[in-house]
Structure formats: C-alpha cells, structure tokens
PDB file of C-alpha atoms in Angstrom:
ATOM      1  CA  MET A  68      97.753 102.376  88.948  1.00 92.00           C
ATOM      2  CA  ARG A  69      96.772 103.539  92.434  1.00 94.00           C
ATOM      3  CA  LEU A  70      99.835 105.423  93.758  1.00 96.00           C
ATOM      4  CA  PHE A  71     101.053 107.341  96.782  1.00 96.00           C
ATOM      5  CA  ILE A  72     104.320 108.798  98.052  1.00 97.00           C
ATOM      6  CA  ALA A  73     105.453 107.988 101.581  1.00 97.00           C
ATOM      7  CA  VAL A  74     108.288 107.634 104.055  1.00 97.00           C
ATOM      8  CA  ASP A  75     108.671 104.509 106.172  1.00 96.00           C
ATOM      9  CA  PRO A  76     109.082 104.137 109.939  1.00 97.00           C
ATOM     10  CA  SER A  77     112.025 102.184 111.341  1.00 96.00           C
ATOM     11  CA  ALA A  78     111.868  98.536 112.390  1.00 95.00           C
ATOM     12  CA  GLU A  79     112.066  99.643 116.036  1.00 96.00           C
ATOM     13  CA  ALA A  80     109.095 101.987 115.578  1.00 96.00           C
ATOM     14  CA  LEU A  81     107.124  99.157 113.936  1.00 96.00           C
ATOM     15  CA  THR A  82     107.825  96.902 116.931  1.00 96.00           C
ATOM     16  CA  VAL A  83     106.483  99.548 119.316  1.00 96.00           C
ATOM     17  CA  LEU A  84     103.422 100.050 117.096  1.00 97.00           C
ATOM     18  CA  ALA A  85     102.809  96.284 117.046  1.00 96.00           C
ATOM     19  CA  ASP A  86     102.836  96.249 120.868  1.00 96.00           C
ATOM     20  CA  ALA A  87     100.373  99.160 120.980  1.00 96.00           C
ATOM     21  CA  GLN A  88      98.120  97.530 118.414  1.00 96.00           C
ATOM     22  CA  HIS A  89      98.177  94.276 120.408  1.00 96.00           C
ATOM     23  CA  ALA A  90      97.104  96.146 123.547  1.00 95.00           C
ATOM     24  CA  LEU A  91      94.279  97.849 121.654  1.00 96.00           C
ATOM     25  CA  ARG A  92      93.090  94.538 120.169  1.00 95.00           C
ATOM     26  CA  GLY A  93      92.791  93.217 123.700  1.00 93.00           C
ATOM     27  CA  SER A  94      90.419  95.993 124.747  1.00 94.00           C
ATOM     28  CA  ILE A  95      88.364  97.049 121.696  1.00 96.00           C
ATOM     29  CA  ALA A  96      86.929  95.654 118.472  1.00 96.00           C
ATOM     30  CA  CYS A  97      87.638  97.334 115.127  1.00 94.00           C
ATOM     31  CA  ARG A  98      86.386  96.558 111.642  1.00 93.00           C
ATOM     32  CA  SER A  99      89.959  96.438 110.335  1.00 92.00           C
ATOM     33  CA  TRP A 100      93.444  96.448 111.811  1.00 93.00           C
ATOM     34  CA  SER A 101      96.412  97.749 109.842  1.00 92.00           C
ATOM     35  CA  ASN A 102      98.989  95.263 108.645  1.00 90.00           C
ATOM     36  CA  LEU A 103     101.961  96.935 110.280  1.00 90.00           C
ATOM     37  CA  ALA A 104     104.387  95.323 107.828  1.00 87.00           C
ATOM     38  CA  GLY A 105     103.022  97.811 105.271  1.00 87.00           C
ATOM     39  CA  THR A 106     102.820 100.804 107.598  1.00 93.00           C
ATOM     40  CA  HIS A 107     103.998 104.051 106.059  1.00 95.00           C
ATOM     41  CA  LEU A 108     103.615 107.780 106.563  1.00 96.00           C
ATOM     42  CA  THR A 109     101.801 109.043 103.481  1.00 95.00           C
ATOM     43  CA  LEU A 110     103.102 112.334 102.117  1.00 96.00           C
ATOM     44  CA  HIS A 111     100.790 112.502  99.085  1.00 95.00           C
ATOM     45  CA  PHE A 112      98.039 110.167  97.945  1.00 94.00           C
ATOM     46  CA  LEU A 113      97.846 110.311  94.153  1.00 94.00           C
ATOM     47  CA  GLY A 114      95.001 107.885  93.512  1.00 92.00           C
ATOM     48  CA  GLU A 115      94.633 106.414  90.055  1.00 94.00           C
ATOM     49  CA  VAL A 116      97.525 107.354  87.770  1.00 94.00           C
ATOM     50  CA  ALA A 117      97.958 106.421  84.114  1.00 94.00           C
ATOM     51  CA  GLU A 118     101.031 104.286  83.549  1.00 95.00           C
ATOM     52  CA  ALA A 119     102.321 106.896  81.084  1.00 95.00           C
ATOM     53  CA  ASP A 120     102.444 109.477  83.914  1.00 96.00           C
ATOM     54  CA  VAL A 121     104.425 107.393  86.412  1.00 96.00           C
ATOM     55  CA  GLY A 122     107.825 108.391  85.004  1.00 96.00           C
ATOM     56  CA  ALA A 123     107.164 112.117  85.445  1.00 97.00           C
ATOM     57  CA  ILE A 124     105.922 111.576  89.003  1.00 97.00           C
ATOM     58  CA  ASP A 125     108.970 109.455  89.824  1.00 97.00           C
ATOM     59  CA  ALA A 126     111.292 112.125  88.373  1.00 97.00           C
ATOM     60  CA  ALA A 127     109.562 114.825  90.454  1.00 97.00           C
ATOM     61  CA  LEU A 128     109.965 112.686  93.576  1.00 97.00           C
ATOM     62  CA  ALA A 129     113.657 112.161  92.768  1.00 96.00           C
ATOM     63  CA  ARG A 130     114.237 115.927  92.416  1.00 96.00           C
ATOM     64  CA  CYS A 131     112.374 116.759  95.630  1.00 96.00           C
ATOM     65  CA  ALA A 132     114.173 114.045  97.606  1.00 97.00           C
ATOM     66  CA  ALA A 133     117.573 115.209  96.317  1.00 96.00           C
ATOM     67  CA  ALA A 134     116.802 118.808  97.295  1.00 95.00           C
ATOM     68  CA  ALA A 135     115.660 117.858 100.814  1.00 95.00           C
ATOM     69  CA  VAL A 136     117.781 117.264 103.901  1.00 93.00           C
ATOM     70  CA  PRO A 137     117.482 113.987 105.855  1.00 94.00           C
ATOM     71  CA  PHE A 138     115.521 114.473 109.076  1.00 96.00           C
ATOM     72  CA  ASN A 139     114.532 112.598 112.224  1.00 97.00           C
ATOM     73  CA  LEU A 140     111.008 111.626 113.201  1.00 97.00           C
ATOM     74  CA  ALA A 141     109.712 110.043 116.393  1.00 97.00           C
ATOM     75  CA  LEU A 142     106.578 108.306 117.564  1.00 97.00           C
ATOM     76  CA  ALA A 143     104.134 110.607 119.321  1.00 96.00           C
ATOM     77  CA  PRO A 144     100.915 109.880 121.268  1.00 95.00           C
ATOM     78  CA  ILE A 145      98.109 107.796 119.795  1.00 96.00           C
ATOM     79  CA  GLY A 146      95.104 109.717 118.499  1.00 95.00           C
ATOM     80  CA  ALA A 147      91.978 109.302 116.425  1.00 96.00           C
ATOM     81  CA  PHE A 148      90.205 110.897 113.489  1.00 96.00           C
ATOM     82  CA  PRO A 149      87.990 112.860 113.677  1.00 94.00           C
ATOM     83  CA  SER A 150      88.468 112.936 117.492  1.00 93.00           C
ATOM     84  CA  PRO A 151      88.993 110.447 120.339  1.00 92.00           C
ATOM     85  CA  ALA A 152      85.329 110.758 121.375  1.00 91.00           C
ATOM     86  CA  ARG A 153      84.152 109.928 117.839  1.00 94.00           C
ATOM     87  CA  ALA A 154      87.043 107.693 116.759  1.00 94.00           C
ATOM     88  CA  ARG A 155      86.837 106.278 113.250  1.00 95.00           C
ATOM     89  CA  VAL A 156      90.570 105.885 112.535  1.00 96.00           C
ATOM     90  CA  LEU A 157      93.128 105.094 115.264  1.00 96.00           C
ATOM     91  CA  TRP A 158      96.685 106.226 114.627  1.00 97.00           C
ATOM     92  CA  ALA A 159     100.070 106.858 116.186  1.00 96.00           C
ATOM     93  CA  GLY A 160     101.204 110.437 115.963  1.00 95.00           C
ATOM     94  CA  VAL A 161     104.530 111.551 114.552  1.00 96.00           C
ATOM     95  CA  GLY A 162     106.869 114.070 116.143  1.00 96.00           C
ATOM     96  CA  GLY A 163     110.490 115.058 115.742  1.00 95.00           C
ATOM     97  CA  ASP A 164     111.648 117.285 112.892  1.00 96.00           C
ATOM     98  CA  LEU A 165     108.204 118.152 111.598  1.00 97.00           C
ATOM     99  CA  ALA A 166     109.662 121.168 109.773  1.00 96.00           C
ATOM    100  CA  GLY A 167     111.840 118.841 107.655  1.00 96.00           C
ATOM    101  CA  LEU A 168     108.851 116.599 107.007  1.00 97.00           C
ATOM    102  CA  ALA A 169     106.665 119.586 106.107  1.00 96.00           C
ATOM    103  CA  ALA A 170     109.346 120.929 103.761  1.00 96.00           C
ATOM    104  CA  LEU A 171     109.480 117.636 101.856  1.00 97.00           C
ATOM    105  CA  HIS A 172     105.666 117.424 101.795  1.00 96.00           C
ATOM    106  CA  GLY A 173     105.405 121.005 100.508  1.00 95.00           C
ATOM    107  CA  ALA A 174     108.057 120.576  97.814  1.00 96.00           C
ATOM    108  CA  LEU A 175     106.362 117.410  96.599  1.00 97.00           C
ATOM    109  CA  GLY A 176     103.007 119.193  96.568  1.00 95.00           C
ATOM    110  CA  GLU A 177     104.364 121.939  94.337  1.00 96.00           C
ATOM    111  CA  ALA A 178     106.084 119.448  92.026  1.00 97.00           C
ATOM    112  CA  LEU A 179     102.884 117.424  91.716  1.00 96.00           C
ATOM    113  CA  ARG A 180     100.835 120.569  91.098  1.00 95.00           C
ATOM    114  CA  ALA A 181     103.194 121.419  88.219  1.00 96.00           C
ATOM    115  CA  LEU A 182     102.325 117.996  86.765  1.00 95.00           C
ATOM    116  CA  GLY A 183      98.619 118.797  86.972  1.00 93.00           C
ATOM    117  CA  ARG A 184      98.068 116.793  90.166  1.00 92.00           C
ATOM    118  CA  PRO A 185      96.987 119.252  92.857  1.00 87.00           C
ATOM    119  CA  PRO A 186      97.501 118.052  96.437  1.00 79.00           C
ATOM    120  CA  GLU A 187      94.597 116.975  98.627  1.00 81.00           C
ATOM    121  CA  ALA A 188      92.580 119.857 100.042  1.00 81.00           C
ATOM    122  CA  ARG A 189      92.719 118.620 103.644  1.00 83.00           C
ATOM    123  CA  ALA A 190      95.576 119.666 105.895  1.00 89.00           C
ATOM    124  CA  PHE A 191      98.589 117.370 106.172  1.00 93.00           C
ATOM    125  CA  LYS A 192      98.393 115.477 109.483  1.00 94.00           C
ATOM    126  CA  PRO A 193     101.348 113.063 109.740  1.00 96.00           C
ATOM    127  CA  HIS A 194     100.288 109.766 111.314  1.00 96.00           C
ATOM    128  CA  LEU A 195     100.698 106.000 111.179  1.00 96.00           C
ATOM    129  CA  THR A 196      97.349 104.191 110.952  1.00 95.00           C
ATOM    130  CA  LEU A 197      96.712 101.383 113.469  1.00 96.00           C
ATOM    131  CA  ALA A 198      93.016 100.527 112.947  1.00 95.00           C
ATOM    132  CA  ARG A 199      89.766 101.676 111.354  1.00 94.00           C
ATOM    133  CA  GLU A 200      86.128 101.795 112.395  1.00 95.00           C
ATOM    134  CA  PRO A 201      86.052 100.778 116.060  1.00 96.00           C
ATOM    135  CA  ALA A 202      82.789  99.117 117.097  1.00 96.00           C
ATOM    136  CA  ASP A 203      82.493 101.548 120.031  1.00 95.00           C
ATOM    137  CA  PRO A 204      84.182 104.874 119.160  1.00 95.00           C
ATOM    138  CA  ALA A 205      83.987 106.246 122.711  1.00 93.00           C
ATOM    139  CA  ALA A 206      85.560 103.072 124.140  1.00 95.00           C
ATOM    140  CA  ALA A 207      88.283 103.337 121.498  1.00 96.00           C
ATOM    141  CA  GLY A 208      88.976 106.887 122.622  1.00 93.00           C
ATOM    142  CA  ARG A 209      89.378 105.711 126.210  1.00 94.00           C
ATOM    143  CA  ALA A 210      91.614 102.807 125.107  1.00 95.00           C
ATOM    144  CA  ILE A 211      94.014 105.004 123.157  1.00 95.00           C
ATOM    145  CA  ALA A 212      94.265 107.425 126.107  1.00 93.00           C
ATOM    146  CA  ALA A 213      95.544 104.533 128.245  1.00 93.00           C
ATOM    147  CA  ILE A 214      98.489 103.737 125.948  1.00 94.00           C
ATOM    148  CA  THR A 215     101.775 105.619 126.118  1.00 93.00           C
ATOM    149  CA  LEU A 216     104.252 105.122 123.303  1.00 93.00           C
ATOM    150  CA  PRO A 217     107.968 105.468 123.979  1.00 91.00           C
ATOM    151  CA  PRO A 218     109.498 108.295 121.900  1.00 82.00           C
ATOM    152  CA  VAL A 219     111.269 105.994 119.449  1.00 95.00           C
ATOM    153  CA  ALA A 220     113.125 108.097 116.877  1.00 97.00           C
ATOM    154  CA  TRP A 221     114.382 107.220 113.416  1.00 97.00           C
ATOM    155  CA  ARG A 222     116.244 108.885 110.550  1.00 97.00           C
ATOM    156  CA  VAL A 223     114.215 109.457 107.393  1.00 96.00           C
ATOM    157  CA  ALA A 224     116.713 109.015 104.584  1.00 92.00           C
ATOM    158  CA  GLU A 225     114.474 108.003 101.664  1.00 95.00           C
ATOM    159  CA  ALA A 226     111.105 108.686 100.085  1.00 97.00           C
ATOM    160  CA  VAL A 227     109.164 105.930  98.347  1.00 97.00           C
ATOM    161  CA  LEU A 228     106.749 105.849  95.429  1.00 97.00           C
ATOM    162  CA  TYR A 229     104.269 103.084  96.247  1.00 97.00           C
ATOM    163  CA  ARG A 230     101.629 101.283  94.266  1.00 95.00           C
ATOM    164  CA  SER A 231      98.595 100.087  96.205  1.00 93.00           C
ATOM    165  CA  HIS A 232      96.963  96.811  95.208  1.00 91.00           C
ATOM    166  CA  LEU A 233      93.480  96.495  96.690  1.00 84.00           C
ATOM    167  CA  GLY A 234      92.183  93.007  97.405  1.00 80.00           C
ATOM    168  CA  PRO A 235      89.634  91.131  99.489  1.00 76.00           C
ATOM    169  CA  THR A 236      92.093  90.757 102.385  1.00 72.00           C
ATOM    170  CA  GLY A 237      93.149  94.415 102.341  1.00 73.00           C
ATOM    171  CA  ALA A 238      95.714  96.525 100.536  1.00 80.00           C
ATOM    172  CA  ARG A 239      99.178  95.354  99.528  1.00 86.00           C
ATOM    173  CA  TYR A 240     101.821  98.023  98.938  1.00 92.00           C
ATOM    174  CA  GLU A 241     104.468  97.632  96.267  1.00 93.00           C
ATOM    175  CA  PRO A 242     107.440 100.010  96.253  1.00 95.00           C
ATOM    176  CA  LEU A 243     107.993 101.200  92.676  1.00 96.00           C
ATOM    177  CA  ALA A 244     110.966 103.442  93.456  1.00 96.00           C
ATOM    178  CA  ARG A 245     112.979 104.560  96.479  1.00 96.00           C
ATOM    179  CA  HIS A 246     114.878 107.841  96.429  1.00 97.00           C
ATOM    180  CA  ARG A 247     117.559 108.838  98.897  1.00 96.00           C
ATOM    181  CA  ILE A 248     116.874 112.134 100.643  1.00 95.00           C
ATOM    182  CA  GLY A 249     119.734 114.619 100.459  1.00 91.00           C
ATOM    183  CA  PRO A 250     121.657 116.876  98.117  1.00 78.00           C
ATOM    184  CA  GLY A 251     123.326 115.138  95.226  1.00 60.00           C
ATOM    185  CA  SER A 252     121.361 111.926  95.644  1.00 53.00           C
ATOM    186  CA  LEU A 253     119.449 111.787  92.361  1.00 52.00           C
ATOM    187  CA  ALA A 254     120.355 108.109  91.946  1.00 48.00           C
ATOM    188  CA  ARG A 255     117.422 105.731  92.398  1.00 48.00           C
ATOM    189  CA  LEU A 256     117.950 103.292  95.275  1.00 46.00           C
ATOM    190  CA  SER A 257     115.911 100.491  93.753  1.00 45.00           C
ATOM    191  CA  ASP A 258     113.251  99.654  91.195  1.00 44.00           C
TER     192      ASP A 258
END
C-alpha cells in the first residue's frame, strides 16, 4: 500500500484554492492540475508499506494525535518549488500556528523512526499543491505573484492516514483512519 499521513484544509479554504487555481488556469498551461477535492497537507509520505505494518503505523498516529493540541492554520501566499523563476510545482502556502503543526510533524517523525521508517531527508515545507510542471516556468512565477489569497483560517482537529491509489487519470486518496487531535482522544474517528 502507498501511504501518507496528512491534515486536511477546510471547505472554505478549498473554495479559495479553487478560485486561485481557476485564475491560474486562465493564464498558464500546466501538465497537471491538482484535484482540489483530494487536497491535503502531507505531514509524512510513507511510500509503499506492507499491509502487516499498517496497524503499527495507525497506532503511532493515534498516539501522536492524542498527545498533540488542536491548532489553527491559514492560507498563505502562493509559491513554487524550487522557486518562482524556475517553477515546477505551484502551491498555496500555509501559515497560522506553524509551531503546533511542526510539533505534530516532529512527533510523528520520531514515532515513525521508532518503527524503522525514517522521515524524508528534505525539510518540511507545509503547502497545498495546485499544479505541476508549468509549460513556461517563468510565466508561472509571474502568474502566482499576481494572485493574493485571503487569509482563510481553519482549525486542525484531526490527522488522517491515507492510502494513495495511482491511476491513469491521477491519484485517488482513500482515508484509512482519522484520529482526533487532542489529549484523551485515542478513539478512532472512522475506518
């Protein structure tokens, strides 16, 4: 199974992202546009995981979520990886309580390391992907500079273990488990 752990933006944030993506589509061409219905903020990408290991990962996520404190995030300016001048991935930034987000990310990293799954080597850069591989990276950089996102905020109250199904029309994300964030919340929200 191809797995990752994430938190989800609010419906209001998704509406704002859809408007931004629509504006970008009107001014630039990209190889692929994100399906915003599946937009998530990835905390840890696990890659291929044996089915026998999923239970331990889910239990680690449950413990980390229960030990965390709910926090607020907000949309931040649009950016690009590796840079706006050489844009390959277009994304909306994330602001708000980044310390709370970093604490959850760090705790999950340590729990996963204890399971023999060391975190990715690259630095954690919270973002919400809008598009990939613009036809003209410099034009994409100019287009994202012209868009201002309102600072829509939302409460992050759960962490999700997702399974990614890759297909010819893109990825489909299946939530395997949702865990409420906060002390004393070891109960699973859904299967």
